[in-house]
Each structure stands twice: as structure tokens, then as C-alpha cells.
Amino acid sequence: MIEISHLYKQFGNDVVALKDLNLVIDRGEFVFIVGSSGAGKSTLLKLLLKEISPTRGSIKIFGRDITRLKGRQIPLLRRNIGMVFQDFRLLNDRNVFENVAFTLRVTGASSKEIRKRVPLSLELVGLKDKQFKKPDELSGGEQQRVCVARAIVNRPAVVIADEPTGNLDPNTSMEIMKLFEEINVRGTTVIVATHAKELVDYFQKRVVVLDRGRLISDQERGVYIDAHKEPLLFPGGGA
Amino acid sequence: MRIRNLFYFLGEALKSVVRHGWMSIASIAVVAMTLLILGCFMVLNFNVANLAEDIKEQVQIVVYIDENADEQTRENLHNKLVAHPELDEVRFVSKDEAMERLKRQMGDRAYLLDGYTEEDANPLRDSYELRTKVPENISLVAEEIGNYPGVGYIDYGEGIVEPLFQFTGVIRYIGLAFMVGLALTAIFLISHTIRLTVYIRRREIQIMKYVGATNWFIRWPFIFEGLILGLVGAVIPVLVVQFSYQAAVEWVQENIYFVTLLPPQQIGTEIARILMPLGVVLGILGSTLSVRRFLNV
């Protein structure tokens, strides 16, 4: 479903974020992308969303090379990808229901459809009774659940999460990760970029390790591999 | 745009105006203040222009007919004046009529003219009162007509009308320059205020982009919001100008009787006709241009 071949991304003249990356992710997979800060995780996710364009190489999603997408077609790509961010990115002046409904609204869904699908999505993440609360009335874990609900309400084929547990405590992180696992069981491809070693080791999923823009390991039922044995100076920072 | 979306966009715009209450008030205030200054100046300018126009209308050429001219010459002169392409109005004033006028002007002291009213004793001359189509051409036309046979002498306020026309011309250009300057200032202020409100919401725009909103889907609510802010911002100065002008006209009528101001209804319509579309356009432009910067995600 996602086919990345010979992907290069360079910023300016000398910052090489990704070097000759080749990766295939099939429908229904659950993939952790790990690596220290600067390994290229965030760059890869940005490329998948077509937020930036690669220097070289191709990214095929659903058989289509998205590096050639025109500006007008990008929204259509993004409607097929549910995105979850470390910092939640919820609209604080709207309640939970409206935040989730928004994703459907942009696709031109009818109010009837919205009223039907938003509660289903909120029920899945366990927030149906808090749908009229504003994001700042919720805990961090609950806010991230709203993000997950927002990411899946469109029934996208793939959900991508960028450090989804970066701002959460270990117990809440585990809950969120279990939520991703559940979504994955229902048939959605899930890609999670993370630093959380314990979680990666616990879930025993496919683990892709990036280091300085290169793919250095790709294992089914893998564990977290730290390319640099020395301790990180700023654990938890974005790549 | 689908109808379903139209209502959604309008609803979003209204909600957003309420949600960002203080920024909305700031935007409306900036639109209202700048348009109010512009409106006041327009009122002033319209009246000055009107006054200048009034004065110009009163400028006329008086052609006194040579007393010795025979019937044929007089008739030729009449025909030439009537056929003159530059002249708007040609009015014959007989010396009897001129005497009547003079009497009226002298009012209580008209008896002084008693000895001159008889046909033969009237010292005044038959004349033509002429108005040129373009008041500024008066000197040229007068000079030309002065050479016609049968013309005794000619009077058009030489030496007075030229500076007057210069003055009214300058006034008009200054007024125009001021209005354009104020309009540009208004655009600048309004677009900056609205840019600030959009800047505060750049995160919202970014999130919209991430969930797959098209640029137009993001833009429409902002366009409607700009329209609402601009419209409300324009209604305020229109009302303020209208009511205060009405009061000013009433005061002037009571206290300075020789100045005639333009009627309040006319000014009101004129101001509304200019300020309302200007407010709407400024609002829409301000928000659309501001959103554009944040759409590249």
C-alpha cells in the first residue's frame, strides 16, 4: 500500500534528512518507526503527507506516486490518511464532537452522516460521554483520544502517528498504544513514529529503525534498537 | 460551492465573529474609524465642490448691445449667439427689464430712478446674458464675442473669474488626493488588523489542512467573516455621518443663512453608496489576503 523507493530528502545544501530509503508497508500492517532525534522520522512522515516534497525518489500510496501530486490533489490524499500528533492539535474553541466532525465536514459529508459517524468514532476511543467538553477540560490522554477519533472518523486506510505518546505518562501512553492496536485489528494500517522503547518492545510489532536518514534495521516482531549506544541528551524531542 | 456548504461557511463565519469577540470588535472599530474619517472628509469635500460649482454657475457674460446698431445687425448678433456651440444659455434682457431689476435691487430707494423710467430717458442698454457650457472657457468665449458686430462692450468679471476657477480646481484635486490617501490608509489598517486575527488562527488553518480541507474550504468562512466585519464596520460611520450631518445642516440653516449645504438625504445616500461597498471589499480583501499566507502547509 505504501511503497517508498530510493527516497532522498535534503534541506539546503548540506542537511541530508533521508538517504536512499526503501520501504514497503502492506495493508493492515502495524509499523513502528524508531530512531533518535535527527534520524529522519518526522521528515518521512511529512513526506507521506506531502507536506514537503522529496529531493529524489518516489512514494507510492495506493499505487499512486504522491510526489507528483498537484496542490489541488493534496487534500484528497490527506483525507485517506488519519494523522495523530504529539501535541494533539485540537481546536480549543470547539468541543470534542466538533473537533471530530470537522474532518468529515471538509469532505463534504452531510450533517446526518456526521451525526451518525462521530459518535461511533468517539465510542471507539471511549469518549462518548465527553463529546460536549472543550479540549482544555480534558486530560492529556483524553485529548490524544480525541485526536485518534478525529484520525479514524473518515475511515482512512492508514493512520500515521508522530510521537503520539510524547506528552503522556507511561500508563496513558500504553492505553493510547492499545487503542492503535485495536484500530489496526479492525483493518487499518498504522504507522507510529516513536521514542518510547518500552512500548515498542512490549507490542512486538514490525520495527523500522532509522539512523541519520538511513534505514538500518527492519524487523518483524522487532524491538527498539538504539543506533547510538550513548545516552540521549534530550530524550523525547522530535526528530 | 454547494448550498449545504454555503450555510456551513456562513455559520462558521458568524460563530467565528462571536468566538473571537475582541478581535472582531477591534476589526470593526478600525474599519469604522477609518471609514468615519473618510466619510467626514467626503462630506466636507462634496460641500466645498458644491459651493465652488454654485459660484461657477453664477459666472456669466453680459453683452451690452451697441446703441447705434441697426435692426439687421441686432438680428445677426442674436442669431450668432443662439447658434454658438460653446453657449449654454442665451437670454435677452431689454433695457426696460434691466430697469425693473435695478428698481427691485434698490428696494426702498427705487424712487431715485423715477426720472429715468420713461422709454427715452432710460440710460440702460439692451443686453444678452450668456452662460458658457464649460464655465472655465468664459474668457475665451467672451473675447470672441467681443469682436462681433453690434456688441457695445462686454462684461464677464475679468480678473476675478480666472483665480476663482484656479482655486476651485485646486480644491477639487486636494480633495481627491485626500480621499485616495485616506482610502489607502484604511486598506492598510484594516488588512493589518484582520491579518492579526488570522495570525491568531493560523493553527486552526494548519489543522484544517492536515485533515484534508481544500484551500477554498478554509478560505470561504474567512471571506464571509471579512464581509460581515466590513459591513458592520461600514454601517456605523454611515449612520454617524448621516445623523451628525443632518444636525449640522439644521444648525447652519438657523445660524449662517447665506451658506447652502447639500441636502442630508443626498449626502446620506452618496456616503452609503461609497462606504458600504468599500467596507465590504476591504473586509473581504483583508481576510483573503491574510489567509493566503498560512495556506501553504
Coordinates of C-alpha atoms in Angstrom, one line a residue:
Chain A
M1 CA 0.0 0.0 0.0
I2 CA 2.9 2.3 0.7
E3 CA 5.9 1.9 -1.5
I4 CA 8.9 4.1 -0.9
S5 CA 11.9 3.7 -3.2
H6 CA 15.2 5.4 -3.3
L7 CA 13.9 8.3 -1.4
Y8 CA 16.2 11.2 -0.7
K9 CA 15.5 14.4 1.2
Q10 CA 18.0 17.2 1.5
F11 CA 17.4 20.5 3.3
G12 CA 19.6 23.3 1.9
N13 CA 23.0 22.2 0.7
D14 CA 24.3 20.1 3.4
V15 CA 21.5 18.8 5.7
V16 CA 20.6 15.3 4.5
A17 CA 17.5 14.2 6.3
L18 CA 16.9 10.9 4.3
K19 CA 19.3 8.9 2.2
D20 CA 18.2 6.2 -0.2
L21 CA 15.3 5.0 1.8
N22 CA 13.4 1.9 0.6
L23 CA 10.4 0.7 2.5
V24 CA 7.2 -1.2 1.7
I25 CA 4.3 -1.3 4.1
D26 CA 1.3 -3.5 3.3
R27 CA -2.3 -3.1 4.0
G28 CA -3.2 -3.9 7.6
E29 CA 0.3 -3.7 9.0
F30 CA 1.4 -2.1 12.3
V31 CA 4.8 -0.5 11.9
F32 CA 6.9 1.4 14.5
I33 CA 9.4 3.8 13.1
V34 CA 12.1 4.5 15.6
G35 CA 15.3 6.4 15.7
S36 CA 16.9 9.2 17.7
S37 CA 16.4 12.9 17.1
G38 CA 17.5 13.8 13.6
A39 CA 17.2 10.3 12.3
G40 CA 14.6 11.4 9.8
K41 CA 11.3 10.1 11.3
S42 CA 9.5 13.4 11.1
T43 CA 10.8 14.1 7.6
L44 CA 9.5 10.7 6.5
L45 CA 6.0 11.4 7.9
K46 CA 6.0 14.9 6.4
L47 CA 6.8 13.4 3.0
L48 CA 4.0 10.8 3.4
L49 CA 1.5 13.7 4.0
K50 CA 3.0 15.7 1.1
E51 CA 3.8 18.5 3.5
I52 CA 7.2 18.6 1.8
S53 CA 8.5 17.1 -1.4
P54 CA 11.4 14.7 -1.7
T55 CA 14.7 15.7 -3.4
R56 CA 14.7 12.4 -5.2
G57 CA 12.8 9.1 -5.3
S58 CA 9.2 8.1 -5.2
I59 CA 6.5 7.4 -2.7
K60 CA 3.6 5.4 -3.9
I61 CA 0.4 5.3 -1.8
F62 CA -2.5 3.2 -3.0
G63 CA -0.4 2.7 -6.2
R64 CA -0.1 6.4 -6.9
D65 CA 3.1 8.4 -6.8
I66 CA 2.3 11.2 -4.4
T67 CA 5.5 13.1 -5.2
R68 CA 3.8 14.1 -8.4
L69 CA 0.6 15.2 -6.9
K70 CA -0.6 18.7 -7.7
G71 CA -1.5 21.2 -5.0
R72 CA -5.2 20.6 -5.5
Q73 CA -4.9 16.9 -5.1
I74 CA -3.2 17.0 -1.7
P75 CA -6.4 17.4 0.3
L76 CA -7.7 14.2 -1.3
L77 CA -4.6 12.4 -0.2
R78 CA -4.8 13.6 3.3
R79 CA -8.4 12.5 3.6
N80 CA -7.2 9.0 3.2
I81 CA -4.6 9.4 5.9
G82 CA -5.5 9.8 9.6
M83 CA -2.9 11.9 11.4
V84 CA -2.2 11.9 15.1
F85 CA 0.3 14.4 16.5
Q86 CA 2.4 14.6 19.7
D87 CA 0.9 18.0 20.6
F88 CA -2.7 16.9 19.7
R89 CA -3.5 19.9 17.6
L90 CA -7.1 20.2 18.6
L91 CA -9.2 23.3 18.0
N92 CA -9.6 24.6 21.6
D93 CA -12.6 26.8 20.9
R94 CA -14.7 23.8 19.7
N95 CA -15.9 20.9 21.7
V96 CA -14.9 17.3 21.2
F97 CA -17.7 16.5 18.9
E98 CA -17.0 19.5 16.6
N99 CA -13.3 18.6 16.5
V100 CA -14.0 15.2 15.2
A101 CA -16.9 16.3 13.0
F102 CA -14.6 18.8 11.3
T103 CA -12.7 16.0 9.5
L104 CA -15.9 14.8 8.0
R105 CA -17.1 18.3 7.2
V106 CA -14.2 19.1 5.0
T107 CA -15.0 16.0 2.8
G108 CA -18.5 17.4 2.3
A109 CA -20.3 14.9 4.4
S110 CA -23.9 15.6 5.3
S111 CA -25.0 16.6 8.8
K112 CA -26.9 13.3 9.0
E113 CA -23.7 11.3 8.2
I114 CA -21.8 13.4 10.7
R115 CA -24.3 12.8 13.5
K116 CA -24.0 9.1 12.8
R117 CA -20.3 8.6 12.4
V118 CA -18.8 10.9 15.0
P119 CA -20.4 9.1 18.0
L120 CA -19.2 5.8 16.6
S121 CA -15.7 7.1 16.5
L122 CA -15.9 8.6 19.9
E123 CA -17.3 5.4 21.3
L124 CA -14.4 3.5 20.0
V125 CA -11.9 5.8 21.8
G126 CA -14.1 5.8 24.9
L127 CA -15.1 9.4 25.0
K128 CA -18.7 9.3 24.0
D129 CA -19.8 10.9 27.4
K130 CA -17.4 13.8 27.0
Q131 CA -18.4 14.9 23.5
F132 CA -19.5 18.3 24.6
K133 CA -16.4 19.2 26.6
K134 CA -13.8 21.5 25.2
P135 CA -10.3 20.1 24.8
D136 CA -8.8 22.1 27.6
E137 CA -11.3 20.4 30.0
L138 CA -9.8 17.1 29.2
S139 CA -6.6 15.3 30.4
G140 CA -3.7 14.8 28.0
G141 CA -4.6 11.2 27.4
E142 CA -8.2 12.1 26.7
Q143 CA -7.1 14.8 24.3
Q144 CA -5.0 12.3 22.4
R145 CA -8.0 10.0 22.2
V146 CA -9.9 12.8 20.6
C147 CA -7.1 13.1 18.1
V148 CA -7.4 9.4 17.4
A149 CA -11.1 9.7 17.0
R150 CA -10.6 12.5 14.6
A151 CA -8.0 10.5 12.7
I152 CA -10.3 7.5 12.2
V153 CA -13.7 9.1 11.7
N154 CA -13.1 9.3 8.0
R155 CA -12.3 5.5 7.9
P156 CA -8.9 6.2 6.3
A157 CA -6.9 3.2 5.1
V158 CA -3.9 4.4 7.1
V159 CA -3.3 6.2 10.4
I160 CA 0.0 7.9 11.0
A161 CA 1.1 9.0 14.4
D162 CA 4.0 11.2 15.1
E163 CA 5.3 10.7 18.7
P164 CA 1.7 10.2 19.9
T165 CA 2.8 9.4 23.5
G166 CA 5.5 12.1 23.7
N167 CA 3.4 14.3 26.0
L168 CA 1.8 11.5 28.0
D169 CA 2.7 9.5 31.2
P170 CA 3.6 5.8 30.8
N171 CA 0.1 4.4 31.7
T172 CA -1.7 6.7 29.4
S173 CA 0.8 6.0 26.7
M174 CA 0.1 2.3 27.0
E175 CA -3.6 3.0 26.7
I176 CA -3.2 5.1 23.6
M177 CA -0.9 2.5 22.0
K178 CA -3.5 -0.2 22.8
L179 CA -6.1 2.0 21.0
F180 CA -3.8 2.0 17.9
E181 CA -3.6 -1.8 18.2
E182 CA -7.4 -2.0 18.2
I183 CA -7.7 0.2 15.2
N184 CA -5.1 -1.9 13.5
V185 CA -7.0 -5.1 14.3
R186 CA -10.1 -3.6 12.6
G187 CA -8.0 -3.5 9.4
T188 CA -6.4 0.0 9.3
T189 CA -2.7 0.3 8.6
V190 CA -1.0 2.0 11.5
I191 CA 2.4 3.7 11.4
V192 CA 3.8 5.1 14.6
A193 CA 6.9 7.1 14.9
T194 CA 8.1 7.0 18.5
H195 CA 10.9 7.2 21.0
A196 CA 9.1 5.0 23.6
K197 CA 11.4 2.0 23.9
E198 CA 9.2 0.2 26.4
L199 CA 6.1 0.4 24.3
V200 CA 7.9 -0.7 21.1
D201 CA 9.4 -3.7 23.0
Y202 CA 6.0 -4.5 24.6
F203 CA 3.9 -4.6 21.4
Q204 CA 6.3 -6.8 19.4
K205 CA 5.3 -5.3 16.0
R206 CA 7.3 -4.6 12.9
V207 CA 10.1 -2.1 13.8
V208 CA 11.9 0.1 11.2
V209 CA 14.9 1.8 12.6
L210 CA 16.3 5.0 11.0
D211 CA 19.6 6.5 11.8
R212 CA 20.9 9.7 10.2
G213 CA 18.5 9.4 7.3
R214 CA 19.2 5.7 6.6
L215 CA 17.2 2.6 7.2
I216 CA 19.5 0.5 9.4
S217 CA 17.1 -2.2 10.5
D218 CA 13.7 -3.6 9.6
Q219 CA 12.4 -6.5 11.6
E220 CA 9.0 -8.3 12.0
R221 CA 8.3 -8.5 15.8
G222 CA 11.2 -6.4 16.4
V223 CA 12.5 -4.4 19.4
Y224 CA 13.7 -0.9 19.9
I225 CA 17.3 -0.6 18.6
D226 CA 19.3 2.4 19.7
A227 CA 21.8 3.2 17.0
H228 CA 23.8 5.2 19.4
K229 CA 24.6 3.4 22.5
E230 CA 25.4 6.6 24.4
P231 CA 22.5 8.0 26.3
L232 CA 20.4 10.7 24.5
L233 CA 20.9 14.2 25.7
F234 CA 17.3 15.2 25.2
P235 CA 15.1 12.1 25.3
G236 CA 11.6 12.8 23.9
G237 CA 12.5 15.5 21.4
G238 CA 11.2 15.3 17.9
A239 CA 13.3 14.0 15.1
Chain B
M1 CA -19.7 25.8 -3.7
R2 CA -22.5 23.6 -2.7
I3 CA -25.6 25.1 -1.0
R4 CA -25.0 22.8 2.1
N5 CA -21.5 24.2 2.4
L6 CA -22.7 27.8 1.9
F7 CA -24.8 27.6 5.1
Y8 CA -22.0 25.9 6.9
F9 CA -19.5 28.6 5.8
L10 CA -21.9 31.4 6.8
G11 CA -22.5 29.7 10.1
E12 CA -18.8 29.2 10.7
A13 CA -18.1 32.9 9.9
L14 CA -20.8 34.1 12.3
K15 CA -19.5 31.7 15.0
S16 CA -16.0 32.9 14.5
V17 CA -17.0 36.5 14.8
V18 CA -18.6 35.7 18.2
R19 CA -15.8 33.4 19.3
H20 CA -13.1 35.9 18.6
G21 CA -15.2 38.7 20.1
W22 CA -12.4 41.1 21.0
M23 CA -10.6 40.7 17.7
S24 CA -13.9 41.2 15.9
I25 CA -14.6 44.3 17.8
A26 CA -11.1 45.6 17.0
S27 CA -11.5 44.9 13.3
I28 CA -14.9 46.5 13.2
A29 CA -13.6 49.5 15.2
V30 CA -10.7 50.0 12.8
V31 CA -13.0 49.8 9.7
A32 CA -15.5 52.1 11.4
M33 CA -12.9 54.7 12.4
T34 CA -11.1 54.9 9.1
L35 CA -14.3 55.0 7.1
L36 CA -15.7 57.6 9.5
I37 CA -12.7 59.9 8.9
L38 CA -13.1 59.2 5.2
G39 CA -16.8 59.8 5.4
C40 CA -16.4 63.1 7.2
F41 CA -13.9 64.3 4.7
M42 CA -16.2 63.2 1.8
V43 CA -19.0 65.3 3.3
L44 CA -16.6 68.3 3.5
N45 CA -15.3 67.8 0.0
F46 CA -18.8 67.3 -1.5
N47 CA -19.9 70.6 0.0
V48 CA -16.8 72.6 -1.0
A49 CA -17.2 71.2 -4.5
N50 CA -20.8 72.1 -4.5
L51 CA -20.1 75.6 -3.3
A52 CA -17.5 76.1 -6.0
E53 CA -19.9 74.7 -8.6
D54 CA -22.5 77.2 -7.3
I55 CA -20.2 80.1 -7.7
K56 CA -19.1 79.0 -11.1
E57 CA -22.8 78.7 -12.2
Q58 CA -23.3 82.3 -11.4
V59 CA -20.5 83.4 -13.6
Q60 CA -21.9 84.8 -16.8
I61 CA -21.0 87.0 -19.8
V62 CA -23.1 90.1 -20.2
V63 CA -23.0 91.5 -23.7
Y64 CA -24.2 95.1 -24.0
I65 CA -25.6 95.9 -27.4
D66 CA -24.2 98.9 -29.2
E67 CA -26.9 101.6 -29.1
N68 CA -26.2 102.6 -32.7
A69 CA -26.6 99.1 -34.1
D70 CA -29.4 98.8 -36.6
E71 CA -32.1 96.1 -36.7
Q72 CA -30.2 93.9 -39.1
T73 CA -27.0 93.9 -37.0
R74 CA -29.0 93.2 -33.9
E75 CA -30.7 90.2 -35.6
N76 CA -27.5 88.9 -36.9
L77 CA -25.9 89.2 -33.4
H78 CA -28.9 87.3 -31.9
N79 CA -28.6 84.5 -34.5
K80 CA -24.9 84.2 -34.0
L81 CA -25.2 84.0 -30.2
V82 CA -28.0 81.4 -30.3
A83 CA -26.1 79.2 -32.7
H84 CA -22.8 79.5 -30.7
P85 CA -21.7 76.0 -29.8
E86 CA -20.0 77.0 -26.5
L87 CA -23.0 78.8 -25.1
D88 CA -25.5 77.0 -22.9
E89 CA -27.9 79.8 -22.2
V90 CA -28.6 83.0 -24.2
R91 CA -31.0 85.4 -22.6
F92 CA -32.1 88.7 -23.9
V93 CA -32.6 91.4 -21.3
S94 CA -34.3 94.6 -22.7
K95 CA -33.4 97.9 -21.1
D96 CA -36.9 98.1 -19.6
E97 CA -36.4 94.7 -17.9
A98 CA -33.0 95.9 -16.8
M99 CA -34.6 99.0 -15.2
E100 CA -37.1 96.8 -13.4
R101 CA -34.4 94.7 -12.0
L102 CA -32.4 97.7 -10.9
K103 CA -35.5 99.1 -9.1
R104 CA -36.0 95.8 -7.3
Q105 CA -32.4 95.8 -6.2
M106 CA -32.7 99.3 -4.9
G107 CA -35.8 98.4 -2.9
D108 CA -36.8 101.3 -0.7
R109 CA -34.7 103.8 -2.7
A110 CA -36.3 102.9 -6.1
Y111 CA -37.8 106.4 -6.2
L112 CA -34.4 107.7 -7.1
L113 CA -34.8 106.1 -10.5
D114 CA -38.2 107.8 -11.1
G115 CA -36.9 110.3 -13.7
Y116 CA -35.3 107.5 -15.8
T117 CA -38.1 105.1 -16.3
E118 CA -39.6 106.7 -19.4
E119 CA -38.8 105.0 -22.7
D120 CA -36.4 107.7 -24.0
A121 CA -34.9 108.5 -20.6
N122 CA -33.7 105.0 -19.8
P123 CA -29.9 105.2 -19.7
L124 CA -29.5 101.4 -19.6
R125 CA -28.8 99.3 -22.6
D126 CA -30.3 96.1 -24.1
S127 CA -28.1 93.2 -23.3
Y128 CA -27.6 89.5 -23.5
E129 CA -26.8 87.3 -20.5
L130 CA -24.8 84.3 -21.6
R131 CA -23.6 81.2 -19.8
T132 CA -20.9 79.0 -21.3
K133 CA -21.3 75.3 -21.3
V134 CA -17.9 75.0 -19.6
P135 CA -17.5 77.9 -17.1
E136 CA -13.7 77.7 -17.4
N137 CA -13.9 78.7 -21.0
I138 CA -15.6 82.0 -20.3
S139 CA -12.6 84.3 -21.0
L140 CA -12.0 82.8 -24.5
V141 CA -15.7 82.9 -25.4
A142 CA -16.0 86.5 -24.2
E143 CA -13.1 87.6 -26.2
E144 CA -14.5 86.0 -29.3
I145 CA -18.0 87.5 -28.8
G146 CA -16.5 90.9 -28.1
N147 CA -15.5 91.1 -31.7
Y148 CA -19.0 90.5 -33.1
P149 CA -20.5 93.5 -34.9
G150 CA -23.2 95.2 -32.8
V151 CA -21.5 94.5 -29.5
G152 CA -21.0 97.6 -27.5
Y153 CA -19.0 96.2 -24.7
I154 CA -18.7 93.0 -22.7
D155 CA -18.5 92.2 -19.0
Y156 CA -17.7 88.8 -17.5
G157 CA -15.8 89.6 -14.3
E158 CA -12.4 89.7 -16.0
G159 CA -9.6 89.3 -13.5
I160 CA -11.9 87.7 -10.9
V161 CA -13.2 84.6 -12.6
E162 CA -9.7 83.3 -13.5
P163 CA -8.4 83.0 -10.0
L164 CA -11.7 81.6 -8.9
F165 CA -11.5 78.8 -11.3
Q166 CA -8.0 78.1 -10.4
F167 CA -9.0 77.9 -6.7
T168 CA -11.9 75.6 -7.3
G169 CA -9.7 73.3 -9.5
V170 CA -7.1 73.1 -6.7
I171 CA -9.7 72.4 -4.1
R172 CA -11.0 69.6 -6.2
Y173 CA -7.6 68.0 -6.6
I174 CA -6.7 68.4 -3.0
G175 CA -10.0 66.8 -2.0
L176 CA -9.4 63.9 -4.4
A177 CA -5.8 63.4 -3.1
F178 CA -7.1 63.3 0.5
M179 CA -9.8 60.8 -0.3
V180 CA -7.4 58.5 -2.1
G181 CA -4.9 58.8 0.8
L182 CA -7.5 58.1 3.4
A183 CA -8.8 55.1 1.5
L184 CA -5.2 53.7 1.2
T185 CA -4.7 54.2 4.9
A186 CA -7.9 52.5 5.6
I187 CA -6.9 49.5 3.5
F188 CA -3.5 49.3 5.3
L189 CA -5.0 49.5 8.8
I190 CA -7.8 47.1 8.1
S191 CA -5.7 44.5 6.4
H192 CA -3.3 44.6 9.3
T193 CA -5.9 44.2 11.9
I194 CA -7.5 41.3 10.0
R195 CA -4.1 39.8 9.4
L196 CA -3.7 39.8 13.2
T197 CA -6.9 37.9 13.7
V198 CA -6.0 35.4 11.0
Y199 CA -2.5 35.1 12.5
I200 CA -4.0 34.1 15.8
R201 CA -5.9 31.4 14.0
R202 CA -3.0 30.1 11.9
R203 CA -3.0 26.9 13.9
E204 CA -6.6 26.3 13.1
I205 CA -5.8 26.7 9.4
Q206 CA -2.9 24.3 9.7
I207 CA -5.1 21.7 11.3
M208 CA -7.7 22.1 8.6
K209 CA -5.0 21.5 6.0
Y210 CA -3.9 18.3 7.9
V211 CA -7.4 16.8 7.8
G212 CA -7.7 17.4 4.1
A213 CA -9.5 20.7 3.8
T214 CA -9.1 22.3 0.4
N215 CA -7.9 25.9 0.3
W216 CA -11.3 27.1 -0.7
F217 CA -12.9 25.3 2.1
I218 CA -10.7 27.2 4.5
R219 CA -11.0 30.5 2.7
W220 CA -14.8 30.8 2.4
P221 CA -15.5 31.2 6.1
F222 CA -12.8 33.9 6.3
I223 CA -14.3 35.6 3.3
F224 CA -17.7 35.7 4.9
E225 CA -16.2 36.8 8.1
G226 CA -14.4 39.7 6.4
L227 CA -17.6 40.6 4.7
I228 CA -19.5 40.7 8.0
L229 CA -16.8 42.7 9.7
G230 CA -16.5 45.1 6.8
L231 CA -20.3 45.6 6.5
V232 CA -20.8 46.2 10.2
G233 CA -17.8 48.4 10.3
A234 CA -19.2 50.5 7.4
V235 CA -22.8 50.8 8.7
I236 CA -21.5 52.6 11.8
P237 CA -19.8 55.5 10.1
V238 CA -22.6 55.8 7.5
L239 CA -25.1 56.3 10.4
V240 CA -22.9 58.6 12.4
V241 CA -22.1 60.8 9.4
Q242 CA -25.7 60.9 8.3
F243 CA -27.1 61.9 11.7
S244 CA -24.4 64.4 12.5
Y245 CA -24.6 65.9 9.1
Q246 CA -28.3 66.3 9.5
A247 CA -27.7 68.2 12.8
A248 CA -25.0 70.3 11.1
V249 CA -27.3 71.3 8.3
E250 CA -30.0 72.3 10.7
W251 CA -27.6 74.4 12.7
V252 CA -26.2 76.1 9.6
Q253 CA -29.6 76.9 8.3
E254 CA -30.5 78.6 11.5
N255 CA -27.3 80.4 12.1
I256 CA -25.4 81.1 8.8
Y257 CA -28.2 81.8 6.4
F258 CA -26.2 82.6 3.3
V259 CA -24.5 79.2 3.1
T260 CA -26.4 76.4 1.4
L261 CA -25.3 72.9 2.3
L262 CA -26.1 69.8 0.2
P263 CA -29.4 68.2 1.5
P264 CA -28.8 65.5 4.1
Q265 CA -30.7 62.8 2.2
Q266 CA -28.4 63.3 -0.8
I267 CA -25.2 63.1 1.3
G268 CA -26.6 60.1 3.2
T269 CA -27.2 58.1 0.0
E270 CA -23.9 59.2 -1.5
I271 CA -21.9 58.3 1.6
A272 CA -23.7 54.9 2.0
R273 CA -23.1 54.2 -1.7
I274 CA -19.4 54.6 -1.4
L275 CA -18.6 53.5 2.2
M276 CA -20.7 50.3 2.3
P277 CA -19.1 48.6 -0.8
L278 CA -15.7 49.9 0.3
G279 CA -16.1 48.4 3.8
V280 CA -17.2 45.0 2.3
V281 CA -14.4 45.0 -0.2
L282 CA -11.8 46.0 2.4
G283 CA -13.1 43.3 4.8
I284 CA -13.0 40.6 2.1
L285 CA -9.7 41.6 0.7
G286 CA -8.1 42.0 4.1
S287 CA -9.1 38.5 5.3
T288 CA -8.5 36.7 1.9
L289 CA -5.0 38.2 1.6
S290 CA -4.2 37.3 5.2
V291 CA -5.3 33.7 4.9
R292 CA -3.2 33.1 1.8
R293 CA 0.0 33.3 3.8
F294 CA -1.0 30.4 6.1
L295 CA -2.4 28.1 3.4
N296 CA 1.0 26.6 2.4
V297 CA 1.1 23.6 4.7

